[in-house]
Short mmCIF file of C-alpha atoms and ligand atoms in Angstrom, two decimals:
data_model
loop_
_atom_site.label_atom_id
_atom_site.label_comp_id
_atom_site.label_asym_id
_atom_site.label_seq_id
_atom_site.Cartn_x
_atom_site.Cartn_y
_atom_site.Cartn_z
CA MET A 1 144.21 103.86 122.15
CA VAL A 2 142.47 105.24 125.15
CA LEU A 3 144.35 107.38 127.58
CA ARG A 4 142.90 107.71 131.03
CA PHE A 5 143.84 110.69 133.07
CA PRO A 6 143.84 110.56 136.99
CA SER A 7 142.11 113.66 138.28
CA GLU A 8 145.50 115.18 139.40
CA THR A 9 146.75 115.16 135.83
CA VAL A 10 143.70 116.24 133.97
CA ASN A 11 144.82 119.85 133.95
CA GLU A 12 148.31 119.32 132.59
CA PRO A 13 149.03 119.91 128.96
CA ILE A 14 149.87 116.37 128.33
CA THR A 15 149.03 116.14 124.62
CA TYR A 16 150.89 119.39 123.98
CA THR A 17 153.94 117.90 125.64
CA LEU A 18 153.61 114.62 123.54
CA ILE A 19 153.51 116.53 120.43
CA ARG A 20 156.16 119.21 121.23
CA GLU A 21 158.66 117.14 123.22
CA HIS A 22 158.21 113.64 121.82
CA ASN A 23 157.58 114.42 118.18
CA VAL A 24 154.63 112.17 117.88
CA LEU A 25 151.49 112.86 115.74
CA ILE A 26 148.18 112.83 117.65
CA ASN A 27 144.85 112.49 116.28
CA ILE A 28 142.05 113.02 118.95
CA LEU A 29 139.07 110.97 118.08
CA ASN A 30 136.96 111.64 121.29
CA ALA A 31 137.43 113.44 124.50
CA ASP A 32 135.68 113.01 127.76
CA ILE A 33 137.52 115.42 130.00
CA SER A 34 136.40 118.01 132.54
CA HIS A 35 138.35 120.19 134.98
CA GLY A 36 139.48 118.44 138.11
CA LYS A 37 137.85 115.06 137.28
CA GLU A 38 139.17 111.74 135.84
CA GLY A 39 139.18 111.91 132.10
CA GLN A 40 139.47 109.92 129.01
CA LEU A 41 140.84 110.68 125.51
CA LEU A 42 140.57 108.35 122.48
CA ILE A 43 143.55 108.99 120.16
CA GLU A 44 145.72 107.59 117.36
CA MET A 45 149.44 108.08 117.78
CA ALA A 46 151.93 107.91 115.03
CA GLY A 47 155.64 108.78 114.79
CA ARG A 48 159.10 107.04 114.76
CA GLU A 49 159.24 104.00 116.85
CA GLU A 50 161.61 105.38 119.41
CA ASP A 51 159.53 108.60 119.81
CA VAL A 52 156.46 106.52 120.40
CA ASN A 53 158.16 104.44 123.02
CA GLU A 54 159.37 107.56 124.68
CA ALA A 55 155.94 109.05 124.50
CA MET A 56 154.66 105.88 126.37
CA VAL A 57 157.26 106.16 129.00
CA TYR A 58 156.27 109.82 129.62
CA LEU A 59 152.53 108.98 129.83
CA GLU A 60 153.29 106.26 132.33
CA SER A 61 155.39 108.58 134.35
CA ARG A 62 152.46 110.86 134.58
CA GLN A 63 150.18 108.10 135.86
CA VAL A 64 148.22 108.09 132.55
CA GLY A 65 146.51 104.78 131.95
CA ILE A 66 146.92 103.40 128.38
CA SER A 67 144.63 100.71 126.95
CA PRO A 68 144.33 99.46 123.29
CA VAL A 69 140.89 100.06 121.75
CA VAL A 70 138.31 97.63 120.53
CA LYS A 71 135.80 98.62 118.15
CA THR A 72 132.41 97.12 119.02
CA ILE A 73 128.87 97.56 117.60
CA LEU A 74 126.09 98.86 119.81
CA PHE A 75 122.60 97.76 119.00
CA ASN A 76 119.53 99.80 120.17
CA GLU A 77 117.23 96.91 120.16
CA ALA A 78 113.91 98.40 121.44
CA PRO A 79 112.80 100.13 118.17
CA CYS A 80 113.80 97.21 115.99
CA VAL A 81 110.92 96.02 113.74
CA HIS A 82 112.72 92.69 112.88
CA CYS A 83 112.66 93.43 109.05
CA GLY A 84 115.98 91.70 108.54
CA ALA A 85 117.64 94.12 106.24
CA CYS A 86 120.74 93.87 108.36
CA VAL A 87 120.83 89.99 108.35
CA SER A 88 121.88 89.70 104.67
CA VAL A 89 125.07 91.92 105.09
CA CYS A 90 126.33 90.12 108.12
CA PHE A 91 128.62 87.36 107.10
CA HIS A 92 129.71 86.42 110.61
CA GLY A 93 126.46 85.04 111.94
CA ALA A 94 126.18 87.84 114.44
CA LEU A 95 122.77 88.98 113.08
CA GLU A 96 120.33 86.10 112.40
CA MET A 97 116.55 85.83 112.25
CA ASP A 98 115.15 83.18 114.58
CA ALA A 99 113.52 80.62 112.29
CA GLN A 100 110.53 80.16 114.60
CA THR A 101 109.82 83.66 116.09
CA ARG A 102 111.20 85.63 113.06
CA LYS A 103 112.85 87.96 115.55
CA LEU A 104 116.27 89.29 115.02
CA GLN A 105 118.97 87.68 117.29
CA PHE A 106 122.22 89.75 117.79
CA SER A 107 125.17 87.75 119.16
CA PRO A 108 127.85 90.34 120.06
CA GLU A 109 130.39 87.68 120.47
CA LYS A 110 130.31 86.79 116.87
CA CYS A 111 130.45 90.38 115.69
CA VAL A 112 133.88 91.49 114.08
CA ALA A 113 132.67 95.19 113.81
CA CYS A 114 132.84 95.23 110.03
CA GLU A 115 130.21 97.97 110.25
CA LEU A 116 128.16 96.80 107.24
CA CYS A 117 124.96 96.70 109.30
CA ILE A 118 125.24 100.42 110.22
CA ARG A 119 124.21 101.66 106.84
CA ALA A 120 121.96 98.51 106.05
CA CYS A 121 119.54 99.21 108.93
CA PRO A 122 116.72 101.57 107.65
CA LEU A 123 116.02 102.58 111.36
CA ARG A 124 119.82 103.27 112.01
CA LEU A 125 119.93 101.10 115.14
CA PHE A 126 123.65 100.26 115.07
CA GLU A 127 126.34 102.49 116.15
CA LEU A 128 130.10 101.96 116.32
CA ASN A 129 131.58 102.15 119.66
CA PHE A 130 135.18 102.51 120.68
CA GLY A 131 135.66 100.65 123.90
CA VAL A 132 138.57 99.80 126.07
CA ASN A 133 139.79 96.20 126.21
CA MET B 1 76.21 70.58 99.59
CA ALA B 2 78.64 73.13 98.64
CA VAL B 3 79.32 75.78 101.37
CA ARG B 4 78.31 79.34 100.52
CA LYS B 5 78.38 82.06 103.00
CA SER B 6 77.53 85.79 102.71
CA PHE B 7 79.31 88.77 104.35
CA GLN B 8 76.18 89.29 106.32
CA GLU B 9 76.05 85.79 107.64
CA ILE B 10 79.75 85.85 108.63
CA ASN B 11 79.18 89.39 110.29
CA ASP B 12 76.31 87.97 112.39
CA LYS B 13 78.61 85.26 113.65
CA ILE B 14 81.32 87.85 114.54
CA LYS B 15 78.73 89.90 116.48
CA ARG B 16 77.69 86.83 118.35
CA GLY B 17 81.42 86.10 119.16
CA GLU B 18 81.01 82.73 117.23
CA ALA B 19 83.06 83.36 114.10
CA VAL B 20 85.94 80.86 113.51
CA VAL B 21 89.01 83.05 112.73
CA LEU B 22 92.44 81.87 111.60
CA THR B 23 95.47 83.68 110.45
CA ALA B 24 96.55 82.94 106.94
CA GLU B 25 99.65 80.93 108.36
CA GLU B 26 97.30 78.80 110.58
CA VAL B 27 94.95 78.07 107.67
CA ALA B 28 98.06 77.22 105.36
CA ALA B 29 98.98 74.63 108.05
CA MET B 30 95.40 73.35 108.39
CA GLY B 31 95.25 72.98 104.56
CA GLN B 32 97.97 70.17 104.82
CA ASP B 33 95.31 67.76 105.99
CA HIS B 34 92.08 69.41 105.24
CA SER B 35 90.37 69.79 101.86
CA PRO B 36 89.01 73.18 100.72
CA ALA B 37 85.42 71.98 101.27
CA GLU B 38 86.39 71.18 104.89
CA VAL B 39 88.14 74.54 105.41
CA ALA B 40 85.20 76.42 103.97
CA GLU B 41 82.94 74.51 106.24
CA LYS B 42 85.10 75.21 109.37
CA VAL B 43 86.70 78.62 108.84
CA ASP B 44 84.77 81.93 108.61
CA VAL B 45 87.57 84.54 108.27
CA VAL B 46 91.23 84.46 107.55
CA THR B 47 93.44 87.35 108.55
CA THR B 48 96.37 88.36 106.43
CA ALA B 49 99.03 91.03 107.08
CA THR B 50 102.09 92.93 105.81
CA PHE B 51 104.61 95.37 107.40
CA GLY B 52 106.88 96.62 104.89
CA PRO B 53 108.55 99.79 103.44
CA MET B 54 105.85 101.38 101.24
CA CYS B 55 107.06 104.55 99.53
CA SER B 56 103.89 105.52 98.04
CA SER B 57 102.45 106.79 101.29
CA GLY B 58 101.61 110.13 102.88
CA MET B 59 99.34 112.12 105.01
CA PHE B 60 96.93 115.16 104.47
CA ILE B 61 96.64 117.42 107.36
CA ASN B 62 94.62 120.56 108.11
CA THR B 63 96.48 122.88 110.37
CA GLY B 64 93.60 125.16 111.25
CA HIS B 65 93.51 128.92 110.49
CA ALA B 66 95.69 131.52 112.24
CA ASP B 67 94.33 135.22 112.78
CA PRO B 68 94.95 136.91 110.46
CA PRO B 69 94.87 133.85 108.10
CA ILE B 70 97.52 132.67 105.53
CA ARG B 71 97.10 130.79 102.31
CA MET B 72 100.20 128.72 102.53
CA GLU B 73 102.20 128.64 99.22
CA ARG B 74 105.44 127.24 100.53
CA ALA B 75 105.65 125.22 103.51
CA THR B 76 108.08 122.99 105.46
CA LEU B 77 107.70 120.71 108.53
CA ASN B 78 110.98 120.57 110.55
CA GLY B 79 112.52 121.70 107.35
CA VAL B 80 110.99 119.07 105.22
CA PRO B 81 109.07 120.50 102.23
CA VAL B 82 105.38 119.74 102.11
CA PHE B 83 102.74 119.97 99.23
CA THR B 84 100.71 123.12 99.58
CA GLY B 85 99.03 123.19 96.14
CA ILE B 86 95.56 122.66 97.62
CA ALA B 87 93.43 124.89 99.97
CA ALA B 88 94.87 127.45 102.18
CA VAL B 89 95.87 125.19 105.26
CA ASP B 90 95.59 121.84 103.77
CA LEU B 91 99.00 120.19 103.30
CA TYR B 92 100.16 116.81 102.13
CA ILE B 93 103.26 115.33 103.66
CA GLY B 94 104.87 112.85 101.24
CA ALA B 95 106.58 110.03 103.01
CA THR B 96 109.68 110.15 100.90
CA GLU B 97 110.22 113.88 100.79
CA ASN B 98 113.56 114.52 102.35
CA HIS B 99 115.17 117.42 104.23
CA PRO B 100 117.34 119.39 101.74
CA ASP B 101 120.36 119.16 104.21
CA ASN B 102 119.86 115.77 105.63
CA PRO B 103 118.91 112.94 103.30
CA ALA B 104 118.14 110.58 106.13
CA TYR B 105 115.32 112.53 107.35
CA GLY B 106 112.03 113.19 105.67
CA GLY B 107 108.33 113.20 105.48
CA ALA B 108 108.03 109.68 106.91
CA HIS B 109 109.74 111.02 110.16
CA ILE B 110 107.39 113.93 110.31
CA ILE B 111 104.38 111.47 109.98
CA GLU B 112 105.90 109.34 112.60
CA ASP B 113 106.34 112.54 114.89
CA LEU B 114 102.82 113.72 114.38
CA ILE B 115 101.41 110.20 115.08
CA SER B 116 103.41 110.06 118.30
CA GLY B 117 102.06 113.29 119.55
CA ARG B 118 105.46 115.24 119.22
CA ASP B 119 105.61 118.87 118.19
CA VAL B 120 106.87 119.80 114.65
CA GLU B 121 107.94 123.18 113.52
CA LEU B 122 105.78 124.61 110.65
CA ASN B 123 107.25 127.34 108.43
CA ALA B 124 105.08 128.72 105.69
CA SER B 125 105.02 131.78 103.37
CA ALA B 126 102.52 133.29 100.91
CA LYS B 127 102.10 136.33 98.71
CA GLY B 128 99.15 137.58 100.84
CA THR B 129 95.63 138.13 99.43
CA ASP B 130 92.64 140.29 100.56
CA CYS B 131 91.17 137.33 102.28
CA TYR B 132 94.44 135.82 103.50
CA PRO B 133 96.63 138.81 104.29
CA ARG B 134 99.37 136.96 106.36
CA LYS B 135 102.69 136.37 104.47
CA SER B 136 104.42 134.15 106.68
CA ILE B 137 103.96 132.05 109.69
CA ARG B 138 106.26 130.02 112.12
CA THR B 139 104.87 127.88 114.88
CA THR B 140 104.77 124.29 116.18
CA ILE B 141 101.93 121.97 115.47
CA ASN B 142 101.17 118.54 116.92
CA ARG B 143 98.36 115.81 116.79
CA ASP B 144 96.12 117.69 119.26
CA ASN B 145 96.30 121.19 117.85
CA ILE B 146 95.54 120.59 114.22
CA ASN B 147 92.28 119.46 112.57
CA GLU B 148 92.66 116.27 110.60
CA MET B 149 95.37 113.77 110.01
CA MET B 150 94.35 111.65 107.09
CA MET B 151 96.72 109.03 105.98
CA PHE B 152 96.17 108.42 102.34
CA ASN B 153 98.64 105.93 100.54
CA PRO B 154 98.14 105.77 96.89
CA ARG B 155 99.96 102.42 96.60
CA ASN B 156 100.45 99.87 99.25
CA ALA B 157 100.13 96.08 99.91
CA TYR B 158 101.79 94.99 96.53
CA GLN B 159 100.55 91.64 95.48
CA ASN B 160 103.91 89.76 95.40
CA TYR B 161 107.24 91.52 94.66
CA PRO B 162 110.34 90.30 92.80
CA VAL B 163 113.59 89.45 94.73
CA ALA B 164 116.53 91.80 94.25
CA VAL B 165 120.06 90.66 93.58
CA ASN B 166 123.10 92.34 92.17
CA ARG B 167 125.23 90.71 89.51
CA SER B 168 127.41 93.71 88.96
CA ASN B 169 130.81 94.29 90.59
CA ARG B 170 129.68 97.19 92.73
CA ILE B 171 127.47 97.44 95.77
CA LYS B 172 124.09 99.01 94.90
CA TYR B 173 122.11 101.02 97.24
CA THR B 174 118.50 100.53 96.48
CA TYR B 175 114.95 100.68 97.80
CA MET B 176 115.45 96.88 98.17
CA GLY B 177 118.18 97.60 100.65
CA SER B 178 122.04 97.32 100.19
CA LEU B 179 122.65 94.72 97.43
CA LEU B 180 126.17 93.42 97.57
CA PRO B 181 128.09 92.79 94.28
CA ARG B 182 128.48 89.32 92.63
CA LEU B 183 125.31 88.00 93.94
CA GLY B 184 126.45 88.63 97.53
CA ASN B 185 122.87 88.80 98.98
CA ALA B 186 119.17 88.55 97.83
CA ASN B 187 116.55 90.75 99.39
CA TYR B 188 112.74 90.18 99.11
CA SER B 189 109.73 92.13 100.56
CA THR B 190 106.56 90.19 100.98
CA SER B 191 105.13 88.28 103.90
CA GLY B 192 104.60 85.16 101.57
CA GLU B 193 101.47 83.13 102.74
CA LEU B 194 100.49 85.86 105.10
CA SER B 195 100.48 88.38 102.44
CA PRO B 196 96.98 90.13 101.88
CA LEU B 197 96.56 90.10 98.10
CA ILE B 198 98.08 86.57 97.67
CA ASN B 199 95.27 85.04 99.64
CA ASP B 200 92.66 86.53 97.55
CA PRO B 201 94.57 86.94 94.28
CA GLU B 202 91.44 87.96 92.13
CA LEU B 203 90.36 90.44 94.69
CA ARG B 204 86.91 88.76 95.09
CA THR B 205 86.43 89.91 98.65
CA ILE B 206 88.71 93.16 98.65
CA GLY B 207 87.47 96.32 96.88
CA MET B 208 86.54 99.93 97.52
CA GLY B 209 85.43 100.25 101.13
CA THR B 210 86.94 97.18 102.54
CA SER B 211 87.63 97.63 106.27
CA ILE B 212 91.24 96.78 107.06
CA PHE B 213 93.87 97.20 109.88
CA LEU B 214 95.88 100.34 109.01
CA GLY B 215 98.75 101.59 111.11
CA GLY B 216 97.14 100.36 114.35
CA THR B 217 93.64 101.44 113.66
CA THR B 218 90.75 100.71 111.36
CA GLY B 219 91.24 102.05 107.87
CA TYR B 220 89.70 101.47 104.41
CA VAL B 221 90.67 100.38 100.98
CA SER B 222 89.72 103.69 99.18
CA TRP B 223 90.65 102.57 95.58
CA TYR B 224 92.84 100.31 93.68
CA GLY B 225 96.40 101.48 93.94
CA THR B 226 98.56 103.17 91.42
CA GLN B 227 100.36 100.82 88.99
CA PHE B 228 97.48 98.29 89.67
CA ARG B 229 97.73 95.46 87.01
CA THR B 230 95.92 92.19 86.58
CA ASP B 231 97.81 90.97 83.49
CA ALA B 232 100.94 89.56 85.23
CA GLU B 233 101.85 85.95 84.55
CA LEU B 234 100.27 83.50 87.12
CA ASN B 235 101.77 80.36 88.36
CA GLU B 236 99.99 77.07 88.71
CA TYR B 237 98.25 78.11 91.84
CA GLY B 238 96.98 81.22 90.25
CA VAL B 239 99.36 83.76 92.13
CA PRO B 240 101.09 86.31 89.97
CA VAL B 241 104.85 85.74 89.85
CA SER B 242 105.78 89.47 90.20
CA ASN B 243 104.24 92.65 91.25
CA ALA B 244 100.70 93.03 90.21
CA ALA B 245 97.68 94.34 92.13
CA THR B 246 98.10 97.25 94.60
CA LEU B 247 95.73 99.07 96.90
CA ALA B 248 95.17 102.76 97.82
CA VAL B 249 94.16 102.93 101.52
CA ILE B 250 92.98 105.67 103.80
CA GLY B 251 92.66 106.01 107.62
CA ASP B 252 92.68 108.50 110.58
CA ALA B 253 96.30 108.85 111.35
CA SER B 254 95.52 110.54 114.72
CA ARG B 255 94.32 107.02 115.92
CA MET B 256 97.51 105.23 114.56
CA SER B 257 100.36 103.95 116.54
CA PRO B 258 104.15 104.46 115.99
CA GLY B 259 104.45 100.67 116.53
CA PHE B 260 102.78 100.23 113.01
CA ILE B 261 104.02 103.23 111.10
CA LYS B 262 107.71 103.61 111.03
CA ALA B 263 110.03 106.05 109.26
CA ALA B 264 112.91 104.32 107.33
CA TYR B 265 116.07 105.44 105.59
CA TYR B 266 117.79 103.22 102.87
CA GLU B 267 121.29 104.33 102.45
CA LYS B 268 121.90 106.44 99.28
CA TYR B 269 118.29 105.78 98.31
CA GLY B 270 116.30 107.78 100.57
CA VAL B 271 113.41 107.93 103.07
CA SER B 272 110.52 105.46 103.03
CA MET B 273 107.86 104.43 105.56
CA PHE B 274 106.99 101.02 106.99
CA VAL B 275 103.20 100.61 107.00
CA GLY B 276 101.45 97.90 108.85
CA ILE B 277 98.37 96.56 107.05
CA GLY B 278 96.01 93.70 107.92
CA ILE B 279 93.20 92.55 105.68
CA PRO B 280 90.46 89.98 106.69
CA ILE B 281 89.30 87.66 104.07
CA PRO B 282 85.96 85.94 104.51
CA VAL B 283 85.89 82.30 103.49
CA LEU B 284 82.72 82.72 101.38
CA ASP B 285 83.01 79.31 99.60
CA GLU B 286 85.37 76.38 98.68
CA GLU B 287 87.03 78.39 95.90
CA LEU B 288 88.27 81.14 98.45
CA ALA B 289 89.12 78.42 100.90
CA ALA B 290 91.45 76.91 98.27
CA ARG B 291 93.03 80.36 97.82
CA VAL B 292 93.60 81.16 101.53
CA MET B 293 95.16 77.74 102.05
CA ILE B 294 98.11 78.66 99.92
CA ARG B 295 101.59 77.77 101.36
CA ASN B 296 104.89 79.59 101.00
CA GLU B 297 106.22 76.78 98.57
CA GLN B 298 103.27 77.38 96.30
CA ILE B 299 104.01 81.09 95.97
CA THR B 300 106.44 81.73 93.10
CA THR B 301 108.35 84.98 92.69
CA SER B 302 110.89 86.30 90.12
CA ILE B 303 114.38 87.22 90.86
CA LEU B 304 115.59 90.56 89.34
CA ASP B 305 119.19 91.72 88.82
CA TYR B 306 119.41 95.40 90.24
CA GLY B 307 123.07 95.44 89.08
CA HIS B 308 121.97 95.94 85.32
CA PRO B 309 119.77 98.55 83.68
CA GLY B 310 116.21 97.52 83.27
CA HIS B 311 116.57 94.95 86.07
CA PRO B 312 116.49 91.72 83.87
CA GLU B 313 114.82 88.62 85.40
CA VAL B 314 117.47 86.17 86.33
CA GLY B 315 115.56 83.39 87.96
CA ARG B 316 112.57 82.27 90.06
CA THR B 317 112.10 81.01 93.58
CA ASP B 318 109.40 80.46 96.09
CA TYR B 319 108.84 81.94 99.64
CA ARG B 320 109.65 78.72 101.49
CA THR B 321 113.13 78.75 99.88
CA LEU B 322 113.45 82.62 100.49
CA MET B 323 112.41 82.19 104.17
CA SER B 324 114.87 79.28 104.78
CA GLY B 325 117.63 82.01 104.56
CA GLU B 326 119.33 80.88 101.35
CA ILE B 327 118.51 80.42 97.70
CA VAL B 328 120.62 78.98 94.89
CA LEU B 329 121.14 80.96 91.77
CA GLU B 330 123.72 80.24 89.02
CA GLY B 331 125.15 77.52 91.15
CA LYS B 332 125.84 79.91 94.02
CA LYS B 333 124.28 79.89 97.53
CA ILE B 334 123.03 83.21 98.41
CA LYS B 335 121.92 84.39 101.78
CA THR B 336 118.49 85.95 101.71
CA ALA B 337 116.84 88.69 103.90
CA SER B 338 113.48 90.31 103.98
CA LEU B 339 112.95 93.91 103.96
CA SER B 340 109.32 93.58 105.25
CA SER B 341 108.89 92.26 108.76
CA LEU B 342 107.17 88.83 109.24
CA TYR B 343 107.33 89.27 112.96
CA LYS B 344 105.22 92.49 112.78
CA ALA B 345 103.00 91.01 110.04
CA ARG B 346 102.26 88.05 112.43
CA GLU B 347 101.60 90.51 115.20
CA ILE B 348 99.07 92.39 113.01
CA ALA B 349 97.28 89.19 111.76
CA GLY B 350 97.12 88.13 115.41
CA ILE B 351 95.51 91.58 116.52
CA LEU B 352 92.96 91.36 113.64
CA LYS B 353 92.08 87.83 114.48
CA LYS B 354 91.40 88.82 118.09
CA GLN B 355 89.38 91.72 117.09
CA LEU B 356 87.18 89.61 114.79
CA GLN B 357 86.84 86.90 117.57
CA GLU B 358 85.82 89.61 120.06
CA GLY B 359 83.38 91.20 117.65
CA SER B 360 85.11 94.56 117.62
CA PHE B 361 85.84 94.46 114.04
CA LEU B 362 83.38 93.72 111.33
CA LEU B 363 83.76 92.88 107.63
CA THR B 364 82.60 95.35 104.96
CA GLU B 365 81.46 94.12 101.65
CA PRO B 366 83.13 96.13 98.70
CA VAL B 367 80.93 98.76 97.25
CA MET B 368 82.90 98.62 93.98
CA ALA B 369 85.08 95.75 92.72
CA PHE B 370 88.46 96.63 91.13
CA PRO B 371 89.09 96.29 87.46
CA ARG B 372 90.04 92.99 85.67
CA GLY B 373 92.24 92.90 82.66
CA LYS B 374 94.16 96.02 83.48
CA GLY B 375 97.68 96.44 82.18
CA LEU B 376 100.31 99.01 82.64
CA ASN B 377 101.73 101.81 80.59
CA SER B 378 105.36 102.75 80.50
CA MET B 379 106.43 106.24 79.76
CA ASP B 380 106.68 107.28 76.15
CA ILE B 381 109.42 109.91 75.99
CA ARG B 382 108.07 112.34 73.22
CA ILE B 383 110.01 115.63 73.62
S1 LIG C 1 129.28 94.87 112.37
FE1 LIG C 1 129.55 93.32 110.79
S2 LIG C 1 129.81 91.38 111.86
FE2 LIG C 1 129.10 92.93 113.51
S3 LIG C 1 126.83 92.68 113.45
FE3 LIG C 1 127.41 94.20 111.96
S4 LIG C 1 127.31 93.25 110.01
FE4 LIG C 1 127.56 91.55 111.59
S1 LIG C 2 117.67 96.15 109.88
FE1 LIG C 2 117.34 97.36 111.79
S2 LIG C 2 115.12 97.25 112.14
FE2 LIG C 2 115.61 95.65 110.54
S3 LIG C 2 115.97 93.86 111.77
FE3 LIG C 2 117.97 94.86 111.52
S4 LIG C 2 118.18 95.92 113.42
FE4 LIG C 2 116.04 95.56 113.26
#
């Protein structure tokens, strides 16, 4: 999930409190926080159900926004050479060659973020992105 | 009377801006309702092209001498080892050489950096001699502060190439891309009817000295390529059904463009380099006209199983089927993908066509024809 900290709470030891006082396990995957500004933290949280629920109540009391995460694939289209190596590993029709122009067509709405194209592209043009729903 | 044109006659037409030039795809379409005699009558030159990963590629550079000078014995560019076993400051950057700590970065990336005009860091060492006293050097080099950048690729432009599938139960990471288990996908790597050596399968017009489009500038065929063979099985249209002839090519890389030379990394295989090549084929007579009219459905290629040792042949198909996005093998529909870019190949064939129409590109008659009846040795393990 993604936690969004308002600027007032950015300096509080919130993750510390979560771990110490609510007995949940926190795995920080990505952090975008700087002193005195609004910040974001991408985390995984695990623990007993009641602990997790209490942790959520605590976060809400500190005005921390909570959103579930969606994995999406980012495609850096400009350098693409339209070779098609990614097409044969995409089983959801998100990557297709236009039969006429032979240019790669990426349809993000069909992508299920299976990540197979990331390694298949010889130019490394796909990237996994953790976004907020 | 049968049409017969010489290189000279066609070049005169090109110079006058009167040559009729078509791409190989256009002439294949024209062939549907024209005879070879009519095509030979109407068309002077056909442009062919390919843009695919070609591992057997690299570039010689000469860095210029420092003061005091060094005779480089070990050298790296951005950490990638380069070959120093020639004169003091001549280096060969092999496209597939990789960085010892980063398998996804290698010689092809250095070549692309130099072509793009970016700085790369040179580190070199030597024992020091009376005439070359310096023992080490560290500096940055780029396209504008070194002497030559000669791309020399010992094997490019394969005439046909087999399709790769995987009948094993595990994913295979190969130079033919990621091959999914149990016939999960099929990868091929030829531009079909646009492919250079398929349009002149006997290499009547392509030989040493042929001017070509190479990486965005004019280059030359310098020799026949390594693993060149002419004894491959032919189909009914005279096209080899697997890899056969190859070309060694040379060109001034300082005039090339990163749009036509691109570093590539294939997962768990290594670094390779996309090379853009275009070859003009003069339609000298009816015989050649019949060759350049070839269509995707007339070009057969074999299907090899990369999931088993020795890559056994498991079937045959043609480029029309491959380009439709699906082939059927052992009763199973398999998704196909190309590793070479038809989009870029068309772009190159189009550029070459325009240059020939404008008179800015002239044909060169080969100064030496390539061998016929040449087979291939495999390695004899003797020790
Ligand atoms: S992540 Fe999977 S579904 Fe999405 S584009 Fe890549 S291969 Fe297709
Ligand atoms: S594999 Fe990469 S370069 Fe090739 S078509 Fe797909 S995105 Fe483009």
